[in-house]
């Protein structure tokens, strides 16, 4: 809606469900479709900095695990690749040894951001690599959160033991807190490959997302491919538009009469987040895409984890039935679990990107934001707290640093935040931070009220080009 679409002409390829970011079509005069033409569908191709490569020789050799490199298949992987490697010289050397595909229709593939073109990003990364990780030669940046993982898993086991032994609304809520802690920390960072230098351990911890009712497969595509790379882009960041029309997370989205009450009723919707995810996971299996990214690299095993995870998850929740506990009691326990986990996860994930500072159109629509990936990540994220918050949220409280370095273990973020803030401040880039969680939660509440009451956009339509980089000029200019 809101776009003027020309009639198809010969040589144009119009969108099909495998186009990430929902572009209207591939560029004019593109005559090959790399996702449907038989010549390309059988190849494990990726695009990196304007060149196409065959990933097949490297799939089983990737030190981060095949489930991470699968995300690069059949898309422009530049932003994923460059934001996940602390040593670009080593990573680029690997790319240079891959077979290049000379006749590939690169123009048909939506272009990803280029993080390493950002002087700010390169500076922050180099300082962190040298000052904090001794050059990052031995994967030090992926270690440091082991004790947090032990604490999270220990609390989860204890919570489930209490739930199983004494099923009640209270123990269901405690188990919901344990599920939320897993969702915030070990599954989140495990799926980013940031909990350990051992890929099998990261993969195993990532699967705890399935244990708490979500899907590790869908999470990687939704969160890592759609959200992280295109933060607060109204067209490509699934977190912005997937809750619409119920919630208007950006004042540039279309407006309906009920949005003026969203800051009140959103707290009634948050407990249902897990239900929405579970339904969405199953829908995505059959659609072969989440709302914001296609599952191009998903393997049969990964698809199987979606169904296997749901079976294990609900089997654990319903297990007290086997011991003679009444169905009404177990239903109440499950509702308590879903309510608690949903509120905690929804509120803590939402606060860091939905504030006046992170949704300011005067910043979002500058060419500097479009052209400088680090600037986009800093301006669309906000921090709160420090080390204690980091321990309990898996670094989600230091969202700026997490978005800059998703593959770095979260307990290093407090130190990195000092470097990031210093370098951003030098360049006049706003760096949003709050001392306490209640402070940022209140600002989130205020933002949702303002976003719900903000005027409707022209024609009450979605903004063009994702609302990123629509106007020329620099921040502070």
C-alpha positions as a Markdown table, in Angstrom:
| # | Residue | x | y | z |
|---|---|---|---|---|
| 1 | Unk | 0.0 | 0.0 | 0.0 |
| 2 | Unk | 1.1 | 3.5 | -0.8 |
| 3 | Unk | 3.4 | 2.5 | -3.7 |
| 4 | Unk | 2.8 | 3.2 | -7.4 |
| 5 | Unk | 3.5 | 0.0 | -9.2 |
| 6 | Unk | 4.0 | 0.0 | -12.9 |
| 7 | Unk | 2.6 | -2.8 | -15.1 |
| 8 | Unk | 5.2 | -5.6 | -15.6 |
| 9 | Unk | 7.2 | -5.3 | -18.8 |
| 10 | Unk | 9.4 | -7.8 | -20.4 |
| 11 | Unk | 12.7 | -8.3 | -18.6 |
| 12 | Unk | 11.3 | -7.2 | -15.2 |
| 13 | Unk | 11.1 | -9.7 | -12.3 |
| 14 | Unk | 8.3 | -8.9 | -9.9 |
| 15 | Unk | 8.4 | -10.1 | -6.3 |
| 16 | Unk | 7.8 | -13.6 | -5.1 |
| 17 | Unk | 7.8 | -14.8 | -1.5 |
| 18 | Unk | 11.5 | -15.3 | -1.4 |
| 19 | Unk | 12.5 | -11.6 | -1.7 |
| 20 | Unk | 13.7 | -10.4 | 1.7 |
| 21 | Unk | 12.6 | -6.9 | 2.7 |
| 22 | Unk | 9.6 | -7.2 | 0.4 |
| 23 | Unk | 11.0 | -5.2 | -2.4 |
| 24 | Unk | 8.6 | -4.4 | -5.2 |
| 25 | Unk | 10.8 | -6.0 | -7.8 |
| 26 | Unk | 14.3 | -6.5 | -8.8 |
| 27 | Unk | 16.0 | -3.7 | -10.6 |
| 28 | Unk | 15.0 | -2.7 | -14.1 |
| 29 | Unk | 16.3 | -4.9 | -16.9 |
| 30 | Unk | 17.2 | -7.8 | -14.6 |
| 31 | Unk | 16.5 | -10.9 | -16.7 |
| 32 | Unk | 17.4 | -13.8 | -14.4 |
| 33 | Unk | 15.8 | -14.8 | -11.1 |
| 34 | Unk | 18.5 | -16.4 | -8.8 |
| 35 | Unk | 15.8 | -18.0 | -6.6 |
| 36 | Unk | 13.7 | -19.6 | -9.2 |
| 37 | Unk | 15.9 | -20.3 | -12.3 |
| 38 | Unk | 17.1 | -23.9 | -12.2 |
| 39 | Unk | 20.6 | -22.7 | -13.1 |
| 40 | Unk | 21.0 | -21.1 | -9.6 |
| 41 | Unk | 18.5 | -22.9 | -7.3 |
| 42 | Unk | 20.8 | -26.0 | -7.0 |
| 43 | Unk | 23.9 | -23.9 | -6.1 |
| 44 | Unk | 24.8 | -22.7 | -2.6 |
| 45 | Unk | 25.5 | -19.1 | -3.6 |
| 46 | Unk | 25.9 | -16.0 | -1.7 |
| 47 | Unk | 26.7 | -12.4 | -2.5 |
| 48 | Unk | 29.4 | -10.4 | -0.7 |
| 49 | Unk | 30.3 | -6.9 | -1.6 |
| 50 | Unk | 28.9 | -7.0 | -5.1 |
| 51 | Unk | 30.4 | -10.4 | -6.1 |
| 52 | Unk | 28.8 | -13.8 | -6.0 |
| 53 | Unk | 30.5 | -16.8 | -4.5 |
| 54 | Unk | 29.9 | -20.5 | -4.2 |
| 55 | Unk | 29.8 | -21.4 | -0.5 |
| 56 | Unk | 29.6 | -25.2 | -1.0 |
| 57 | Unk | 33.4 | -25.9 | -0.4 |
| 58 | Unk | 33.2 | -24.0 | 2.9 |
| 59 | Unk | 29.9 | -25.1 | 4.4 |
| 60 | Unk | 31.3 | -27.9 | 6.5 |
| 61 | Unk | 34.5 | -26.0 | 7.3 |
| 62 | Unk | 33.0 | -22.9 | 8.8 |
| 63 | Unk | 34.4 | -22.6 | 12.3 |
| 64 | Unk | 31.2 | -21.0 | 13.6 |
| 65 | Unk | 29.0 | -23.9 | 12.7 |
| 66 | Unk | 26.9 | -24.7 | 9.6 |
| 67 | Unk | 23.7 | -23.4 | 11.2 |
| 68 | Unk | 25.3 | -19.9 | 11.2 |
| 69 | Unk | 26.7 | -19.9 | 7.7 |
| 70 | Unk | 23.3 | -21.3 | 6.4 |
| 71 | Unk | 22.0 | -17.7 | 7.1 |
| 72 | Unk | 24.2 | -16.5 | 4.3 |
| 73 | Unk | 22.8 | -18.7 | 1.6 |
| 74 | Unk | 21.0 | -17.2 | -1.4 |
| 75 | Unk | 21.2 | -13.6 | -0.1 |
| 76 | Unk | 23.6 | -10.7 | 0.2 |
| 77 | Unk | 25.6 | -11.8 | 3.3 |
| 78 | Unk | 27.8 | -8.7 | 3.6 |
| 79 | Unk | 26.3 | -7.2 | 6.7 |
| 80 | Unk | 26.0 | -10.6 | 8.5 |
| 81 | Unk | 29.6 | -11.5 | 7.6 |
| 82 | Unk | 31.2 | -8.2 | 8.5 |
| 83 | Unk | 29.3 | -7.7 | 11.8 |
| 84 | Unk | 30.2 | -11.2 | 13.0 |
| 85 | Unk | 33.9 | -11.2 | 12.6 |
| 86 | Unk | 36.2 | -9.3 | 14.9 |
| 87 | Unk | 39.2 | -9.7 | 12.6 |
| 88 | Unk | 38.1 | -8.6 | 9.1 |
| 89 | Unk | 41.5 | -9.4 | 7.6 |
| 90 | Unk | 41.3 | -13.1 | 8.4 |
| 91 | Unk | 37.6 | -13.3 | 7.4 |
| 92 | Unk | 38.2 | -11.5 | 4.1 |
| 93 | Unk | 41.0 | -13.9 | 3.3 |
| 94 | Unk | 38.6 | -16.8 | 3.6 |
| 95 | Unk | 36.1 | -15.1 | 1.2 |
| 96 | Unk | 38.9 | -14.5 | -1.3 |
| 97 | Unk | 39.5 | -18.2 | -1.5 |
| 98 | Unk | 35.9 | -19.1 | -2.4 |
| 99 | Unk | 35.0 | -19.8 | -6.0 |
| 100 | Unk | 33.6 | -16.7 | -7.6 |
| 101 | Unk | 30.6 | -17.1 | -9.8 |
| 102 | Unk | 31.3 | -14.8 | -12.8 |
| 103 | Unk | 27.9 | -14.8 | -14.6 |
| 104 | Unk | 25.6 | -14.5 | -11.6 |
| 105 | Unk | 22.7 | -12.0 | -11.8 |
| 106 | Unk | 23.9 | -9.9 | -8.9 |
| 107 | Unk | 21.6 | -7.0 | -9.7 |
| 108 | Unk | 18.6 | -9.2 | -8.8 |
| 109 | Unk | 19.7 | -9.6 | -5.2 |
| 110 | Unk | 18.7 | -6.9 | -2.7 |
| 111 | Unk | 21.9 | -5.2 | -1.4 |
| 112 | Unk | 22.8 | -5.5 | 2.2 |
| 113 | Unk | 24.5 | -2.8 | 4.2 |
| 114 | Unk | 28.3 | -2.7 | 4.3 |
| 115 | Unk | 29.4 | -2.4 | 7.9 |
| 116 | Unk | 33.2 | -2.2 | 7.1 |
| 117 | Unk | 32.6 | 1.0 | 5.1 |
| 118 | Unk | 31.9 | 2.7 | 8.4 |
| 119 | Unk | 34.9 | 4.6 | 9.8 |
| 120 | Unk | 33.1 | 4.7 | 13.1 |
| 121 | Unk | 32.5 | 0.9 | 13.2 |
| 122 | Unk | 36.1 | 0.1 | 12.2 |
| 123 | Unk | 37.4 | 2.4 | 14.9 |
| 124 | Unk | 35.2 | 0.9 | 17.7 |
| 125 | Unk | 36.0 | -2.6 | 16.6 |
| 126 | Unk | 39.7 | -2.1 | 16.3 |
| 127 | Unk | 39.9 | -0.5 | 19.8 |
| 128 | Unk | 37.8 | -3.3 | 21.3 |
| 129 | Unk | 40.0 | -5.9 | 19.6 |
| 130 | Unk | 43.3 | -4.5 | 20.8 |
| 131 | Unk | 42.3 | -3.0 | 24.2 |
| 132 | Unk | 40.0 | -5.8 | 25.4 |
| 133 | Unk | 40.8 | -9.0 | 23.6 |
| 134 | Unk | 44.5 | -9.0 | 23.0 |
| 135 | Unk | 44.0 | -8.8 | 19.3 |
| 136 | Unk | 41.2 | -11.4 | 19.2 |
| 137 | Unk | 43.6 | -14.1 | 18.0 |
| 138 | Unk | 42.2 | -17.0 | 20.1 |
| 139 | Unk | 38.4 | -16.2 | 20.2 |
| 140 | Unk | 38.6 | -14.4 | 23.6 |
| 141 | Unk | 35.6 | -12.3 | 22.6 |
| 142 | Unk | 33.4 | -15.4 | 22.5 |
| 143 | Unk | 34.2 | -16.4 | 26.1 |
| 144 | Unk | 33.4 | -14.9 | 29.5 |
| 145 | Unk | 29.7 | -15.7 | 29.9 |
| 146 | Unk | 30.1 | -19.3 | 31.0 |
| 147 | Unk | 29.2 | -18.7 | 34.6 |
| 148 | Unk | 26.1 | -16.8 | 33.5 |
| 149 | Unk | 25.0 | -19.9 | 31.5 |
| 150 | Unk | 25.5 | -22.2 | 34.5 |
| 151 | Unk | 23.3 | -19.8 | 36.6 |
| 152 | Unk | 20.6 | -19.6 | 34.0 |
| 153 | Unk | 20.4 | -23.4 | 33.4 |
| 154 | Unk | 20.6 | -24.1 | 37.2 |
| 155 | Unk | 17.7 | -21.8 | 37.8 |
| 156 | Unk | 15.7 | -23.3 | 35.0 |
| 157 | Unk | 16.3 | -26.9 | 36.3 |
| 158 | Unk | 15.3 | -25.8 | 39.9 |
| 159 | Unk | 12.2 | -24.0 | 38.6 |
| 160 | Unk | 11.0 | -27.0 | 36.6 |
| 161 | Unk | 11.6 | -29.3 | 39.6 |
| 162 | Unk | 9.4 | -27.0 | 41.7 |
| 163 | Unk | 6.8 | -26.8 | 38.9 |
| 164 | Unk | 6.6 | -30.5 | 38.5 |
| 165 | Unk | 6.6 | -31.3 | 42.2 |
| 166 | Unk | 4.1 | -28.5 | 43.2 |
| 167 | Unk | 2.2 | -27.3 | 40.1 |
| 168 | Unk | 0.5 | -24.0 | 40.8 |
| 169 | Unk | 0.1 | -20.5 | 39.4 |
| 170 | Unk | 3.1 | -19.4 | 41.5 |
| 171 | Unk | 5.5 | -22.2 | 40.3 |
| 172 | Unk | 4.2 | -21.6 | 36.8 |
| 173 | Unk | 5.2 | -18.0 | 37.1 |
| 174 | Unk | 8.6 | -18.9 | 38.4 |
| 175 | Unk | 9.1 | -21.3 | 35.5 |
| 176 | Unk | 8.0 | -18.4 | 33.2 |
| 177 | Unk | 10.8 | -16.3 | 34.7 |
| 178 | Unk | 13.2 | -19.1 | 34.0 |
| 179 | Unk | 12.0 | -19.3 | 30.4 |
| 180 | Unk | 12.4 | -15.6 | 30.0 |
| 181 | Unk | 15.9 | -15.7 | 31.4 |
| 182 | Unk | 16.8 | -18.4 | 28.9 |
| 183 | Unk | 15.2 | -16.4 | 26.1 |
| 184 | Unk | 17.1 | -13.3 | 27.0 |
| 185 | Unk | 20.5 | -14.9 | 27.5 |
| 186 | Unk | 21.7 | -18.3 | 26.5 |
| 187 | Unk | 19.4 | -19.0 | 23.6 |
| 188 | Unk | 19.8 | -15.5 | 22.3 |
| 189 | Unk | 23.6 | -15.4 | 22.5 |
| 190 | Unk | 24.0 | -19.1 | 21.6 |
| 191 | Unk | 22.1 | -18.5 | 18.3 |
| 192 | Unk | 24.4 | -15.6 | 17.6 |
| 193 | Unk | 27.4 | -17.9 | 18.2 |
| 194 | Unk | 28.5 | -15.8 | 21.1 |
| 195 | Unk | 28.4 | -18.0 | 24.1 |
| 196 | Unk | 31.5 | -20.1 | 23.4 |
| 197 | Unk | 34.3 | -20.8 | 20.9 |
| 198 | Unk | 32.8 | -24.3 | 20.4 |
| 199 | Unk | 30.1 | -24.2 | 17.7 |
| 200 | Unk | 28.4 | -27.4 | 19.0 |
| 201 | Unk | 27.9 | -25.7 | 22.4 |
| 202 | Unk | 26.5 | -22.5 | 20.8 |
| 203 | Unk | 24.2 | -24.6 | 18.8 |
| 204 | Unk | 23.0 | -26.6 | 21.8 |
| 205 | Unk | 22.4 | -23.5 | 23.8 |
| 206 | Unk | 20.6 | -22.0 | 20.9 |
| 207 | Unk | 18.2 | -24.9 | 20.9 |
| 208 | Unk | 16.9 | -23.9 | 24.4 |
| 209 | Unk | 14.8 | -21.4 | 22.4 |
| 210 | Unk | 12.8 | -24.5 | 21.3 |
| 211 | Unk | 12.6 | -25.7 | 24.9 |
| 212 | Unk | 10.8 | -22.5 | 26.1 |
| 213 | Unk | 8.3 | -22.6 | 23.3 |
| 214 | Unk | 9.9 | -20.6 | 20.5 |
| 215 | Unk | 12.0 | -21.8 | 17.5 |
| 216 | Unk | 15.7 | -21.4 | 17.2 |
| 217 | Unk | 15.4 | -21.7 | 13.4 |
| 218 | Unk | 12.8 | -18.9 | 13.1 |
| 219 | Unk | 14.6 | -16.8 | 15.6 |
| 220 | Unk | 17.8 | -16.8 | 13.6 |
| 221 | Unk | 16.1 | -15.6 | 10.5 |
| 222 | Unk | 13.7 | -13.2 | 12.2 |
| 223 | Unk | 16.2 | -11.8 | 14.6 |
| 224 | Unk | 19.6 | -12.0 | 13.0 |
| 225 | Unk | 18.7 | -11.6 | 9.3 |
| 226 | Unk | 15.8 | -9.2 | 9.5 |
| 227 | Unk | 16.1 | -7.2 | 12.7 |
| 228 | Unk | 19.8 | -6.9 | 13.3 |
| 229 | Unk | 20.8 | -5.9 | 9.8 |
| 230 | Unk | 18.0 | -3.5 | 9.2 |
| 231 | Unk | 17.2 | -2.1 | 12.7 |
| 232 | Unk | 14.1 | 0.1 | 12.7 |
| 233 | Unk | 13.7 | -0.1 | 9.0 |
| 234 | Unk | 9.9 | -0.1 | 8.5 |
| 235 | Unk | 10.1 | -2.4 | 5.5 |
| 236 | Unk | 12.9 | -4.8 | 6.5 |
| 237 | Unk | 13.0 | -5.0 | 10.3 |
| 238 | Unk | 10.4 | -7.6 | 11.3 |
| 239 | Unk | 10.2 | -6.2 | 14.8 |
| 240 | Unk | 8.8 | -2.9 | 13.5 |
| 241 | Unk | 5.9 | -4.3 | 11.4 |
| 242 | Unk | 5.1 | -7.8 | 12.5 |
| 243 | Unk | 2.9 | -6.5 | 15.4 |
| 244 | Unk | 1.0 | -4.1 | 13.1 |
| 245 | Unk | -1.8 | -3.2 | 13.0 |
| 246 | Unk | -2.4 | -4.1 | 16.6 |
| 247 | Unk | 0.7 | -2.1 | 17.7 |
| 248 | Unk | 2.1 | 1.0 | 15.9 |
| 249 | Unk | 5.8 | 0.8 | 16.8 |
| 250 | Unk | 6.7 | 3.6 | 14.5 |
| 251 | Unk | 4.7 | 6.9 | 14.0 |
| 252 | Unk | 5.5 | 6.7 | 10.2 |
| 253 | Unk | 3.3 | 3.5 | 10.0 |
| 254 | Unk | -0.4 | 3.8 | 9.0 |
| 255 | Unk | -2.7 | 4.9 | 11.8 |
| 256 | Unk | -6.0 | 3.5 | 13.0 |
| 257 | Unk | -8.3 | 4.9 | 15.7 |
| 258 | Unk | -7.4 | 2.3 | 18.3 |
| 259 | Unk | -3.7 | 3.1 | 18.3 |
| 260 | Unk | -4.3 | 6.1 | 20.6 |
| 261 | Unk | -5.0 | 3.5 | 23.3 |
| 262 | Unk | -2.0 | 1.2 | 22.5 |
| 263 | Unk | 0.1 | 2.3 | 25.4 |
| 264 | Unk | -2.6 | 0.9 | 27.6 |
| 265 | Unk | -3.7 | -2.3 | 25.9 |
| 266 | Unk | -0.2 | -3.3 | 24.8 |
| 267 | Unk | 0.3 | -4.7 | 28.4 |
| 268 | Unk | -2.7 | -7.0 | 27.7 |
| 269 | Unk | -1.1 | -8.2 | 24.4 |
| 270 | Unk | 2.4 | -8.8 | 25.8 |
| 271 | Unk | 1.4 | -11.9 | 27.7 |
| 272 | Unk | 0.3 | -13.4 | 24.4 |
| 273 | Unk | 3.7 | -13.0 | 22.8 |
| 274 | Unk | 4.6 | -16.6 | 23.1 |
| 275 | Unk | 1.3 | -17.8 | 21.6 |
| 276 | Unk | 1.9 | -15.4 | 18.7 |
| 277 | Unk | 5.4 | -16.8 | 18.2 |
| 278 | Unk | 4.3 | -20.4 | 18.3 |
| 279 | Unk | 1.6 | -19.9 | 15.7 |
| 280 | Unk | 4.0 | -17.8 | 13.7 |
| 281 | Unk | 6.7 | -20.5 | 13.8 |
| 282 | Unk | 4.3 | -23.1 | 12.4 |
| 283 | Unk | 3.1 | -20.7 | 9.7 |
| 284 | Unk | 6.7 | -19.9 | 8.7 |
| 285 | Unk | 7.4 | -23.6 | 8.2 |
| 286 | Unk | 4.8 | -23.9 | 5.5 |
| 287 | Unk | 5.5 | -20.4 | 4.1 |
| 288 | Unk | 9.3 | -21.0 | 4.2 |
| 289 | Unk | 9.8 | -17.5 | 5.5 |
| 290 | Unk | 9.2 | -15.4 | 8.6 |
| 291 | Unk | 7.5 | -12.0 | 8.2 |
| 292 | Unk | 10.9 | -10.4 | 7.4 |
| 293 | Unk | 13.2 | -13.0 | 5.9 |
| 294 | Unk | 13.0 | -16.2 | 3.8 |
| 295 | Unk | 14.4 | -19.5 | 5.2 |
| 296 | Unk | 16.7 | -20.0 | 2.2 |
| 297 | Unk | 19.4 | -21.9 | 4.0 |
| 298 | Unk | 17.2 | -23.9 | 6.4 |
| 299 | Unk | 18.1 | -27.7 | 6.5 |
| 300 | Unk | 15.7 | -30.6 | 7.1 |
| 301 | Unk | 17.1 | -31.0 | 10.6 |
| 302 | Unk | 16.4 | -27.3 | 11.4 |
| 303 | Unk | 12.8 | -27.7 | 10.2 |
| 304 | Unk | 12.5 | -30.8 | 12.4 |
| 305 | Unk | 13.6 | -28.8 | 15.4 |
| 306 | Unk | 10.5 | -26.6 | 15.0 |
| 307 | Unk | 8.1 | -29.6 | 15.5 |
| 308 | Unk | 10.4 | -31.5 | 17.9 |
| 309 | Unk | 10.8 | -28.4 | 20.0 |
| 310 | Unk | 7.0 | -27.9 | 20.3 |
| 311 | Unk | 6.5 | -31.5 | 21.4 |
| 312 | Unk | 9.2 | -31.3 | 24.1 |
| 313 | Unk | 8.1 | -27.9 | 25.3 |
| 314 | Unk | 4.4 | -28.8 | 25.7 |
| 315 | Unk | 5.4 | -32.3 | 27.0 |
| 316 | Unk | 7.2 | -30.7 | 29.9 |
| 317 | Unk | 4.5 | -28.2 | 30.6 |
| 318 | Unk | 1.8 | -30.9 | 30.6 |
| 319 | Unk | 3.8 | -33.5 | 32.4 |
| 320 | Unk | 2.1 | -33.0 | 35.8 |
| 321 | Unk | -1.1 | -34.5 | 34.2 |
| 322 | Unk | 0.7 | -37.9 | 34.2 |
| 323 | Unk | 0.9 | -37.6 | 38.0 |
| 324 | Unk | -2.8 | -37.1 | 38.5 |
| 325 | Unk | -2.8 | -33.3 | 38.7 |
| 326 | Unk | -6.1 | -32.0 | 37.4 |
| 327 | Unk | -6.4 | -30.5 | 33.9 |
| 328 | Unk | -7.7 | -27.2 | 35.4 |
| 329 | Unk | -4.6 | -26.9 | 37.6 |
| 330 | Unk | -2.2 | -27.6 | 34.7 |
| 331 | Unk | -4.1 | -25.2 | 32.5 |
| 332 | Unk | -3.7 | -22.5 | 35.1 |
| 333 | Unk | 0.0 | -23.3 | 35.4 |
| 334 | Unk | 0.5 | -23.1 | 31.7 |
| 335 | Unk | -1.3 | -19.8 | 31.5 |
| 336 | Unk | 0.8 | -18.4 | 34.3 |
| 337 | Unk | 4.0 | -19.6 | 32.6 |
| 338 | Unk | 2.9 | -18.0 | 29.2 |
| 339 | Unk | 1.8 | -14.7 | 30.9 |
| 340 | Unk | 5.0 | -14.3 | 32.9 |
| 341 | Unk | 7.4 | -15.2 | 30.1 |
| 342 | Unk | 5.6 | -13.1 | 27.6 |
| 343 | Unk | 5.5 | -9.9 | 29.6 |
| 344 | Unk | 9.2 | -10.1 | 30.6 |
| 345 | Unk | 10.4 | -10.9 | 27.1 |
| 346 | Unk | 8.1 | -8.5 | 25.2 |
| 347 | Unk | 8.9 | -5.5 | 27.5 |
| 348 | Unk | 12.7 | -6.1 | 27.7 |
| 349 | Unk | 13.1 | -6.6 | 23.9 |
| 350 | Unk | 10.9 | -3.7 | 23.1 |
| 351 | Unk | 12.3 | -0.9 | 25.3 |
| 352 | Unk | 15.7 | -0.7 | 23.6 |
| 353 | Unk | 14.4 | 0.3 | 20.1 |
| 354 | Unk | 11.1 | 2.0 | 20.7 |
| 355 | Unk | 11.9 | 5.4 | 22.2 |
| 356 | Unk | 11.8 | 9.0 | 21.0 |
| 357 | Unk | 15.6 | 8.9 | 20.6 |
| 358 | Unk | 15.6 | 5.7 | 18.5 |
| 359 | Unk | 12.6 | 6.5 | 16.3 |
| 360 | Unk | 13.3 | 10.1 | 15.4 |
| 361 | Unk | 12.5 | 10.6 | 11.7 |
| 362 | Unk | 14.9 | 13.5 | 11.5 |
| 363 | Unk | 17.7 | 11.0 | 12.1 |
| 364 | Unk | 16.2 | 7.9 | 10.5 |
| 365 | Unk | 15.7 | 9.7 | 7.2 |
| 366 | Unk | 19.2 | 11.1 | 6.7 |
| 367 | Unk | 21.6 | 9.8 | 4.1 |
| 368 | Unk | 24.2 | 9.4 | 6.8 |
| 369 | Unk | 22.1 | 6.8 | 8.6 |
| 370 | Unk | 21.5 | 4.9 | 5.3 |
| 371 | Unk | 25.1 | 5.0 | 4.3 |
| 372 | Unk | 26.8 | 4.3 | 7.7 |
| 373 | Unk | 25.8 | 1.1 | 9.3 |
| 374 | Unk | 27.3 | 1.9 | 12.7 |
| 375 | Unk | 25.5 | 5.1 | 12.9 |
| 376 | Unk | 22.2 | 3.3 | 12.1 |
| 377 | Unk | 22.8 | 0.8 | 14.9 |
| 378 | Unk | 23.7 | 3.4 | 17.5 |
| 379 | Unk | 20.9 | 5.8 | 16.6 |
| 380 | Unk | 18.2 | 3.1 | 16.6 |
| 381 | Unk | 19.2 | 1.5 | 19.9 |
| 382 | Unk | 19.4 | 2.5 | 23.5 |
| 383 | Unk | 21.1 | 1.3 | 26.7 |
| 384 | Unk | 20.2 | 1.0 | 30.3 |
| 385 | Unk | 22.1 | -0.2 | 33.4 |
| 386 | Unk | 25.4 | -1.9 | 33.2 |
| 387 | Unk | 26.9 | -5.1 | 34.6 |
| 388 | Unk | 24.0 | -6.4 | 36.7 |
| 389 | Unk | 21.5 | -5.7 | 33.9 |
| 390 | Unk | 23.9 | -7.4 | 31.5 |
| 391 | Unk | 24.0 | -10.6 | 33.6 |
| 392 | Unk | 20.2 | -10.8 | 33.8 |
| 393 | Unk | 19.4 | -9.8 | 30.2 |
| 394 | Unk | 22.2 | -11.4 | 28.2 |
| 395 | Unk | 23.5 | -7.9 | 27.2 |
| 396 | Unk | 20.1 | -6.8 | 25.9 |
| 397 | Unk | 20.3 | -3.8 | 28.3 |
| 398 | Unk | 23.4 | -2.7 | 26.3 |
| 399 | Unk | 21.6 | -2.9 | 23.0 |
| 400 | Unk | 24.0 | -0.5 | 21.2 |
| 401 | Unk | 27.0 | -2.8 | 21.8 |
| 402 | Unk | 24.9 | -5.9 | 21.1 |
| 403 | Unk | 23.9 | -4.6 | 17.7 |
| 404 | Unk | 27.4 | -3.5 | 16.8 |
| 405 | Unk | 28.9 | -6.8 | 17.9 |
| 406 | Unk | 26.3 | -9.6 | 18.1 |
| 407 | Unk | 29.0 | -12.3 | 18.0 |
| 408 | Unk | 30.8 | -11.0 | 21.1 |
| 409 | Unk | 30.0 | -12.6 | 24.5 |
| 410 | Unk | 27.6 | -10.3 | 26.3 |
| 411 | Unk | 29.6 | -9.9 | 29.5 |
| 412 | Unk | 32.1 | -7.8 | 27.6 |
| 413 | Unk | 29.5 | -5.2 | 26.6 |
| 414 | Unk | 30.0 | -3.0 | 29.6 |
| 415 | Unk | 33.6 | -2.4 | 28.6 |
| 416 | Unk | 32.9 | -2.0 | 25.0 |
| 417 | Unk | 30.1 | 0.5 | 25.8 |
| 418 | Unk | 32.8 | 2.9 | 27.1 |
| 419 | Unk | 34.6 | 2.8 | 23.8 |
| 420 | Unk | 31.5 | 3.1 | 21.7 |
| 421 | Unk | 30.1 | 6.0 | 23.7 |
| 422 | Unk | 33.5 | 7.8 | 23.5 |
| 423 | Unk | 33.8 | 7.4 | 19.7 |
| 424 | Unk | 30.2 | 8.3 | 19.0 |
| 425 | Unk | 30.4 | 11.4 | 21.1 |
| 426 | Unk | 33.6 | 12.5 | 19.3 |
| 427 | Unk | 31.6 | 12.5 | 16.1 |
| 428 | Unk | 28.5 | 14.1 | 17.4 |
| 429 | Unk | 26.4 | 10.9 | 17.2 |
| 430 | Unk | 23.7 | 10.8 | 19.9 |
| 431 | Unk | 24.2 | 7.9 | 22.3 |
| 432 | Unk | 21.0 | 7.1 | 24.2 |
| 433 | Unk | 21.5 | 5.6 | 27.7 |
| 434 | Unk | 19.5 | 5.3 | 30.9 |
| 435 | Unk | 20.7 | 4.4 | 34.4 |
| 436 | Unk | 17.8 | 2.2 | 35.4 |
| 437 | Unk | 15.3 | -0.1 | 33.8 |
| 438 | Unk | 12.3 | 1.7 | 35.2 |
| 439 | Unk | 13.5 | 4.9 | 33.6 |
| 440 | Unk | 13.7 | 3.4 | 30.1 |
| 441 | Unk | 10.4 | 1.5 | 30.6 |
| 442 | Unk | 8.7 | 4.8 | 31.4 |
| 443 | Unk | 10.2 | 6.4 | 28.3 |
| 444 | Unk | 9.0 | 3.4 | 26.3 |
| 445 | Unk | 5.5 | 3.9 | 27.7 |
| 446 | Unk | 5.5 | 7.6 | 26.7 |
| 447 | Unk | 6.8 | 6.8 | 23.2 |
| 448 | Unk | 4.0 | 4.3 | 22.6 |
| 449 | Unk | 1.5 | 6.8 | 23.6 |
| 450 | Unk | 3.0 | 9.5 | 21.3 |
| 451 | Unk | 3.4 | 7.0 | 18.4 |
| 452 | Unk | -0.3 | 6.0 | 18.8 |
| 453 | Unk | -1.5 | 9.6 | 18.7 |
| 454 | Unk | 0.9 | 10.8 | 16.0 |
| 455 | Unk | -0.7 | 12.0 | 12.7 |
| 456 | Unk | -1.2 | 9.5 | 10.0 |
| 457 | Unk | 1.4 | 9.5 | 7.2 |
| 458 | Unk | 0.5 | 10.7 | 3.7 |
| 459 | Unk | -2.4 | 8.5 | 2.3 |
| 460 | Unk | -2.1 | 6.5 | 5.5 |
| 461 | Unk | 0.5 | 4.4 | 3.8 |
| 462 | Unk | 3.8 | 2.7 | 4.7 |
| 463 | Unk | 6.8 | 4.9 | 4.1 |
| 464 | Unk | 8.8 | 4.2 | 0.9 |
| 465 | Unk | 12.3 | 2.6 | 1.0 |
| 466 | Unk | 11.8 | 1.4 | 4.5 |
| 467 | Unk | 11.9 | 5.0 | 5.9 |
| 468 | Unk | 15.7 | 4.9 | 5.9 |
| 469 | Unk | 17.8 | 7.6 | 4.2 |
| 470 | Unk | 14.9 | 9.4 | 2.5 |
| 471 | Unk | 16.5 | 12.8 | 2.6 |
| 472 | Unk | 20.0 | 14.1 | 2.0 |
| 473 | Unk | 22.1 | 15.7 | 4.7 |
| 474 | Unk | 24.2 | 14.7 | 7.7 |
| 475 | Unk | 23.2 | 14.4 | 11.4 |
| 476 | Unk | 24.3 | 17.6 | 13.1 |
| 477 | Unk | 24.9 | 19.4 | 9.8 |
